[in-house]
Coordinates of C-alpha atoms in Angstrom, one line a residue:
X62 CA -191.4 -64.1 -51.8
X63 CA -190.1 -64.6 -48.6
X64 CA -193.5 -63.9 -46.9
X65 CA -195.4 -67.2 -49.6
X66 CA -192.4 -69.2 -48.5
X67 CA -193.4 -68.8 -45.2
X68 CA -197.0 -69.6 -45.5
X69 CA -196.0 -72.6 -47.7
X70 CA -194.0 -73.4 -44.5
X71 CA -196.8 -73.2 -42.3
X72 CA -199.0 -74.8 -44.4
X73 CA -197.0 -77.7 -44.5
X74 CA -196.3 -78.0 -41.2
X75 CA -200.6 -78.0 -40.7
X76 CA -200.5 -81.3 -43.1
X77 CA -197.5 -83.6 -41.1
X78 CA -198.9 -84.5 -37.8
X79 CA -196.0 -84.6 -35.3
X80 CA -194.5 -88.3 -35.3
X81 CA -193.5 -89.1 -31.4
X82 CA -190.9 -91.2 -31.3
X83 CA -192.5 -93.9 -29.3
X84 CA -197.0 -94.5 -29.6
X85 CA -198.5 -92.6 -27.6
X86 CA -201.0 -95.0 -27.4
X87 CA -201.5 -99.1 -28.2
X88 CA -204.6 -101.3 -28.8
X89 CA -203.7 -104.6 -27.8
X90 CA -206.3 -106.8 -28.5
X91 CA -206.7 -109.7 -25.9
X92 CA -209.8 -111.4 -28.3
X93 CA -211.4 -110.8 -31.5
X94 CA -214.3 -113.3 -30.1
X95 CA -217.8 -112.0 -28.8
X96 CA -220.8 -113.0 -27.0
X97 CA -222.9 -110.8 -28.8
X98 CA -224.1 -110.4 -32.7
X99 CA -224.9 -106.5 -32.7
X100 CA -226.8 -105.7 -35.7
X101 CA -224.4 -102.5 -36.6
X102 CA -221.1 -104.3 -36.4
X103 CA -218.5 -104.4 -38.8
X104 CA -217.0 -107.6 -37.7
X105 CA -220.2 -109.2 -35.9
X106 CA -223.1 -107.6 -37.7
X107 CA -225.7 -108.6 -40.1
X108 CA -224.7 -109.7 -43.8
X109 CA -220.8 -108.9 -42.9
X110 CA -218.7 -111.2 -45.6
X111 CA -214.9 -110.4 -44.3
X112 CA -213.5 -113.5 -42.0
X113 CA -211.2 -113.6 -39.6
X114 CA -209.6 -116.7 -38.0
X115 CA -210.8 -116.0 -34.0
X116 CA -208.2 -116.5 -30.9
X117 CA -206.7 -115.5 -28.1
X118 CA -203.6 -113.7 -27.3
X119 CA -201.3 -116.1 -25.5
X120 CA -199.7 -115.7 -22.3
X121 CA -196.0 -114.9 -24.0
X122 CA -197.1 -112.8 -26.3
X123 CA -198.4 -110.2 -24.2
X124 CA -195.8 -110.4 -21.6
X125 CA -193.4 -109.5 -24.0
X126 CA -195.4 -106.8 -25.3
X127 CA -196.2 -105.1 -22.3
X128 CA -192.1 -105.7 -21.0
X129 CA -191.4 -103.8 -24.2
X130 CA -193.9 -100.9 -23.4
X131 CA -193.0 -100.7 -19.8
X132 CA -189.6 -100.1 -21.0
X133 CA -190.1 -97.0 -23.0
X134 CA -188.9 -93.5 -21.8
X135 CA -192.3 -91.9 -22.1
X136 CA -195.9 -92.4 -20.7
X137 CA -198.2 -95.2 -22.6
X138 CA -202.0 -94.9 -23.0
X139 CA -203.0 -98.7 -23.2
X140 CA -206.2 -99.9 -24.4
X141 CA -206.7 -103.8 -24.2
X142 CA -209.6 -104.6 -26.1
X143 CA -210.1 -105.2 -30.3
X144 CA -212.4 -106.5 -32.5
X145 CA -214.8 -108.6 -29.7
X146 CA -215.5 -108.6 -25.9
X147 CA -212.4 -108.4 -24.0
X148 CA -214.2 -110.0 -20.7
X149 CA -214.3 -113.3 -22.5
X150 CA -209.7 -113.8 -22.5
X151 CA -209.1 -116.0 -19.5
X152 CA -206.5 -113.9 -18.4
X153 CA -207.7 -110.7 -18.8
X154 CA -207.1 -109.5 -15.4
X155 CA -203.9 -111.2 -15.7
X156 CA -202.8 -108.4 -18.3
X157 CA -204.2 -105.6 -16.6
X158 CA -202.6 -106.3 -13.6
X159 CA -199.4 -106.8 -15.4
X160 CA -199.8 -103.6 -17.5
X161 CA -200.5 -101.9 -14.1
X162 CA -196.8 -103.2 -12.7
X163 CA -195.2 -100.6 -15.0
X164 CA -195.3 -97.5 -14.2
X165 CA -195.4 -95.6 -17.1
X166 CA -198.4 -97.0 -18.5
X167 CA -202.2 -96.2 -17.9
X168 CA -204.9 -98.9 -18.5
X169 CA -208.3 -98.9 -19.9
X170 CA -211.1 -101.3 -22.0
X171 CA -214.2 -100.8 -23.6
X172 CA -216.3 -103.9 -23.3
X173 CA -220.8 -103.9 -23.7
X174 CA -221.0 -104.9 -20.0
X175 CA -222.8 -108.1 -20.1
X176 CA -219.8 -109.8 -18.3
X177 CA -219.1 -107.6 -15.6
X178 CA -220.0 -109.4 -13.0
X179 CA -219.5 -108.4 -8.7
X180 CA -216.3 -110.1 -8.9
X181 CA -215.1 -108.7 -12.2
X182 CA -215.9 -105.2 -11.1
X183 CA -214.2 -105.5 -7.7
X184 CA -210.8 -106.7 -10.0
X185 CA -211.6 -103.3 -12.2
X186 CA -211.0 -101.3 -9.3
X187 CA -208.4 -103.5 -7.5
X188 CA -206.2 -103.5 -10.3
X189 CA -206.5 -99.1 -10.6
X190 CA -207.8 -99.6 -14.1
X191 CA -207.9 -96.0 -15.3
X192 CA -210.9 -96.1 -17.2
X193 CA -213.7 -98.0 -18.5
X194 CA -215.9 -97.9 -21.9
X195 CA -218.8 -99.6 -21.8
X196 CA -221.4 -99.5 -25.6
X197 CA -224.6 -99.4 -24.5
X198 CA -227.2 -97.8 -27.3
X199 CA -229.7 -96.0 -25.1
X200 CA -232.0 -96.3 -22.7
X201 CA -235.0 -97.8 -24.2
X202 CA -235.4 -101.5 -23.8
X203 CA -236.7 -102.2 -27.1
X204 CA -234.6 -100.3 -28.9
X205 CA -231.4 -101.4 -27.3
X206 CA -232.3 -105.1 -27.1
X207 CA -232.9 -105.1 -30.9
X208 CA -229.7 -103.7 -32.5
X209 CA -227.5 -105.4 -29.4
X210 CA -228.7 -108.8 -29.8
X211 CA -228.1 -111.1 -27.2
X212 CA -228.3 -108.1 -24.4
X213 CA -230.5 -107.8 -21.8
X214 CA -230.8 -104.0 -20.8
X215 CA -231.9 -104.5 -17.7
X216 CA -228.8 -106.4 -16.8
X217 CA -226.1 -104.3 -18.6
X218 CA -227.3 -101.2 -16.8
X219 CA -227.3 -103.3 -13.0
X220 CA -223.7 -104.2 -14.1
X221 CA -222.4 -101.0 -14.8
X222 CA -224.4 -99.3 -11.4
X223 CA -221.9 -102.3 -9.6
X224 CA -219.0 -100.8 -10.8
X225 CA -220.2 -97.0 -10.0
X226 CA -220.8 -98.2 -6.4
X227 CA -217.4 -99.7 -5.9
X228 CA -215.1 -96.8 -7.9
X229 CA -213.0 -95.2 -5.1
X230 CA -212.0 -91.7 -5.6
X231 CA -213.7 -91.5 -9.3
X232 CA -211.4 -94.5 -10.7
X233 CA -211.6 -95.9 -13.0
X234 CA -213.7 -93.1 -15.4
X235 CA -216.2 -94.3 -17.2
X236 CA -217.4 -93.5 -20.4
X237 CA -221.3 -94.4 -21.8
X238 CA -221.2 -94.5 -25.6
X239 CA -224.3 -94.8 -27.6
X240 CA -225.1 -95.4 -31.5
X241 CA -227.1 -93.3 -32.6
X242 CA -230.1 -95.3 -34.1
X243 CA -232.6 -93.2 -35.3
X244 CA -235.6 -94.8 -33.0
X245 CA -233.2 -94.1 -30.2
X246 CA -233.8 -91.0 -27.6
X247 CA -230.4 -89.3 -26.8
X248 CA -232.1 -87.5 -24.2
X249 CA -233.2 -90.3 -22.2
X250 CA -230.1 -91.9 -22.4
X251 CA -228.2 -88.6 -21.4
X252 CA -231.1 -88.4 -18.1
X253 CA -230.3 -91.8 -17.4
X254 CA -226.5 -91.1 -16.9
X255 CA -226.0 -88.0 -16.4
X256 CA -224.4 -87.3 -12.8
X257 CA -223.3 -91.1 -12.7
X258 CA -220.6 -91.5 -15.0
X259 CA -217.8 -89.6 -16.6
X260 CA -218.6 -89.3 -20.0
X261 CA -221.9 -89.7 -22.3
X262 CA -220.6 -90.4 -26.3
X263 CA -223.0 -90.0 -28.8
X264 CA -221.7 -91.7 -31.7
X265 CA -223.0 -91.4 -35.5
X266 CA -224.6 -94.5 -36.8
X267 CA -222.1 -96.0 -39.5
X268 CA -222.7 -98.7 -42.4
X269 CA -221.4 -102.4 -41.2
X270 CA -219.5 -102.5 -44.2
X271 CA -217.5 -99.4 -44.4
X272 CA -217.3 -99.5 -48.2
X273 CA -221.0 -98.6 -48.4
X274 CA -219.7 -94.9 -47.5
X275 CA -218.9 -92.8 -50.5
X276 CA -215.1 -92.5 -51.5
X277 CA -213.2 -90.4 -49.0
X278 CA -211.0 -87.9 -49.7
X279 CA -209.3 -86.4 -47.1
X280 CA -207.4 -83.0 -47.2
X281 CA -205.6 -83.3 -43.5
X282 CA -203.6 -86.8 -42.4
X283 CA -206.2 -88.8 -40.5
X284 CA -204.5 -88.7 -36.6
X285 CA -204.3 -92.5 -36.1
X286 CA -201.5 -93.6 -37.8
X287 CA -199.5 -90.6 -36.0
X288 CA -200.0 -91.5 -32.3
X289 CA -201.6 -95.2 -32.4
X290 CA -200.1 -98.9 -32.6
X291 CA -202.4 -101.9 -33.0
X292 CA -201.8 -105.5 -32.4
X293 CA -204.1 -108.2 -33.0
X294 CA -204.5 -111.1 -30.7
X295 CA -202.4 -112.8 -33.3
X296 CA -199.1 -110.8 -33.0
X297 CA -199.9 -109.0 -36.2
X298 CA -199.9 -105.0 -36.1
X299 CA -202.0 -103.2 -38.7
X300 CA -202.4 -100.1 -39.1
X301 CA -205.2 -98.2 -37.1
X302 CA -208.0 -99.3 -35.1
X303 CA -210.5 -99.0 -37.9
X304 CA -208.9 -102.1 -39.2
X305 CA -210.9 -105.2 -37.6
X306 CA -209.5 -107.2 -40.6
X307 CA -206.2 -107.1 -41.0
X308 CA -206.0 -105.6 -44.4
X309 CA -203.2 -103.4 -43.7
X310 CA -200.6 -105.4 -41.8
X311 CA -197.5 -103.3 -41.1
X312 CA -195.4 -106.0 -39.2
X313 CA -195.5 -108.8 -36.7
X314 CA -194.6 -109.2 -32.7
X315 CA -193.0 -110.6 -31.2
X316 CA -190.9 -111.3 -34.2
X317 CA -190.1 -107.2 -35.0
X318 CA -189.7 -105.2 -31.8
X319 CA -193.2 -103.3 -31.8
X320 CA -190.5 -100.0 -31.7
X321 CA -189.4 -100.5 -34.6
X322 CA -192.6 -101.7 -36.3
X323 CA -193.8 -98.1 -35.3
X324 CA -191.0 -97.3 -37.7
X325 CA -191.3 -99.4 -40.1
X326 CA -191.1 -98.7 -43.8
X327 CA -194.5 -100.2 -44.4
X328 CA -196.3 -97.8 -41.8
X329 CA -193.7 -94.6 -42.7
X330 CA -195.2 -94.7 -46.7
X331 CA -199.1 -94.7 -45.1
X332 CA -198.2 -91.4 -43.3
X333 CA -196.5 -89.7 -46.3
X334 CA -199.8 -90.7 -47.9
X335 CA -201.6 -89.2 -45.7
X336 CA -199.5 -86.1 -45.4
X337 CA -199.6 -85.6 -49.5
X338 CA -203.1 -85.8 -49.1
X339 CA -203.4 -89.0 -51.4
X340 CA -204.7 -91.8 -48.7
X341 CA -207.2 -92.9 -51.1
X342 CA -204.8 -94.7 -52.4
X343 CA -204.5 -96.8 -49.3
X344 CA -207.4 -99.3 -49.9
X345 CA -208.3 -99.5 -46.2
X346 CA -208.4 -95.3 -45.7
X347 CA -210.4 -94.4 -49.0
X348 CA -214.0 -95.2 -47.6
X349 CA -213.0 -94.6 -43.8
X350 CA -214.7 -91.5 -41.9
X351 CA -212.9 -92.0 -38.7
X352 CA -210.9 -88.6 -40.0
X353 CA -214.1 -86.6 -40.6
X354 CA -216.5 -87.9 -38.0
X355 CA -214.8 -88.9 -35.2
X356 CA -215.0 -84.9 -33.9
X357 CA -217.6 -84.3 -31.1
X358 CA -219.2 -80.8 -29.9
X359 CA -219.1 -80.6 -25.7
X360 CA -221.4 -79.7 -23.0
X361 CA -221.6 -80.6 -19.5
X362 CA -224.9 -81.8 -17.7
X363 CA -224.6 -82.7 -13.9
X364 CA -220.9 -83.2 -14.0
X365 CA -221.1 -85.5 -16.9
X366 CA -219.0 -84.2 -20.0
X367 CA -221.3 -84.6 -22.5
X368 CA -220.2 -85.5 -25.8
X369 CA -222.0 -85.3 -29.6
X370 CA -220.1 -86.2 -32.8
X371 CA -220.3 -83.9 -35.6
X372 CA -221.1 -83.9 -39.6
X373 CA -223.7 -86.8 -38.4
X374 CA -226.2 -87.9 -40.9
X375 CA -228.2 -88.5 -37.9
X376 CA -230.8 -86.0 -37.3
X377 CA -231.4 -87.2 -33.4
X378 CA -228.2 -85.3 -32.9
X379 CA -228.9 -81.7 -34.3
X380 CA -229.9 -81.0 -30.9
X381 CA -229.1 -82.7 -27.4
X382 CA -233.1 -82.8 -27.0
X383 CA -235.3 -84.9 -29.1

């Protein structure tokens, strides 16, 4: 008896995710607004239906935010970027270099490099940005050009050589993640980067409309709502970064302290969800795959850390050749 009460014990423990008491990390968004109209995206693709009112976060609003962060007792992983191209906020150095002020929290962005000009990349590593993401599907012209419309390949890739000539003592990282379309070579993207950058991501392909996928069920708590806050440029917080929509608010900044919004009731009856296994019954969670997909097998290849998602549908990623 005792020994099946102890497995139960175990067991359970498996299914509730540690709650820290403070994020371990935020995604504030500076922008849902973007310069491009990628073919794959779920807020910017082709045929998506959802709307969003677009903005910009205002100067108040994120001062307080990041005030509030840089008074937490415990290290922040920061990401400022959402639902568009973060390059496009005015002030967008402005809140990196503010971010950077405190000292417990690290700073990064993903952004599709079309912006990044000499001047932006010197601020980048100016500032000690910790890392950078740049989306950049391949390294076939056509190929890339096509799905990221508005791109130039050419020019993205001479944008993102600037910023590898001026990184002092490898910082910021940088991380190359690539769609996987299936006219797509991952193996001449991986030869085009490998050696240059930090990290290659091979990403599964996913539907713009995430309710194309089949119904979801999953048996573990996805991570996200365990270590992640999210705030729109709007002040609103939902609840992961899956959620370009806002169709799970859980509270609003700077009118609720974004402490206790990461305790909110709201967010506290999504995670007993997910730790009763029964998050299909949140609406947002029961066609998402960021719990079963977002898992990557590793290799290195000329210092690069070479990363390939699992369970893909994709069959350019059964192997890292093509």
């Amino acid at each position: 008896m005792k020994l099946l009460y102890k497995a139960k014990s175990l067991f359970k423990r498996d299914l509730e995710p540690p709650l820290p008491d403070f994020p371990v990390s935020v995604l504030l968004e500076p922008t849902n607004a973007c310069n491009l109209r990628c073919r794959m995206c779920s807020v910017w693709g082709e045929n998506v239906k959802k709307s969003r009112e677009v903005g910009f976060i205002k100067r108040a609003v994120w001062t307080k935010a990041l005030d509030e962060m840089g008074s937490w007792p415990v290290q922040v992983n920061l990401d400022i970027h959402g639902a568009g191209e973060p390059l496009l906020h005015p002030d967008f150095f402005d809140i990196l270099a503010y971010a950077k002020e405190k000292g417990n929290i690290s700073v990064g962005f993903l952004c599709n490099a079309t912006l990044l000009d000499e001047k932006k990349a010197e601020a980048v590593v100016r500032l000690g940005t910790d890392w950078v993401g740049f989306s950049v599907d391949g390294a076939q012209k056509e190929v890339f050009e096509y799905y990221r419309r508005g791109a130039v390949l050419a020019e993205v890739e001479k944008n993102i050589e600037k910023l590898i000539a001026l990184r002092q003592h490898g910082k910021p990282s940088i991380l190359l993640n690539m769609v996987g379309h299936s006219e797509a070579s991952s193996e001449l993207f991986i030869q085009r980067w490998e050696g240059k950058v930090d990290t290659l991501q091979l990403s599964r392909k996913r539907p713009v409309e995430r309710e194309e996928n089949k119904r979801i069920l999953l048996k573990k708590p996805c991570p996200l709502p365990f270590q992640q806050l999210v705030m729109g440029w709007n002040g609103y917080t939902v609840l992961c970064c899956e959620d370009c929509w806002g169709d799970y608010i859980i509270g609003k900044f700077p009118e609720e302290r974004l402490y206790d919004i990461w305790h909110c009731k709201v967010v506290e009856r999504a995670r007993m969800l997910h730790r009763k296994a029964k998050s299909g019954k949140i609406r947002l969670c029961s066609h998402c795959d960021s719990g079963i997909f977002h898992n990557y097998s590793e290799m290195t290849r000329e210092n690069t850390l070479v990363k390939v998602e699992l369970n893909s549908i994709n069959p350019a990623y059964g192997s890292l050749k093509d």
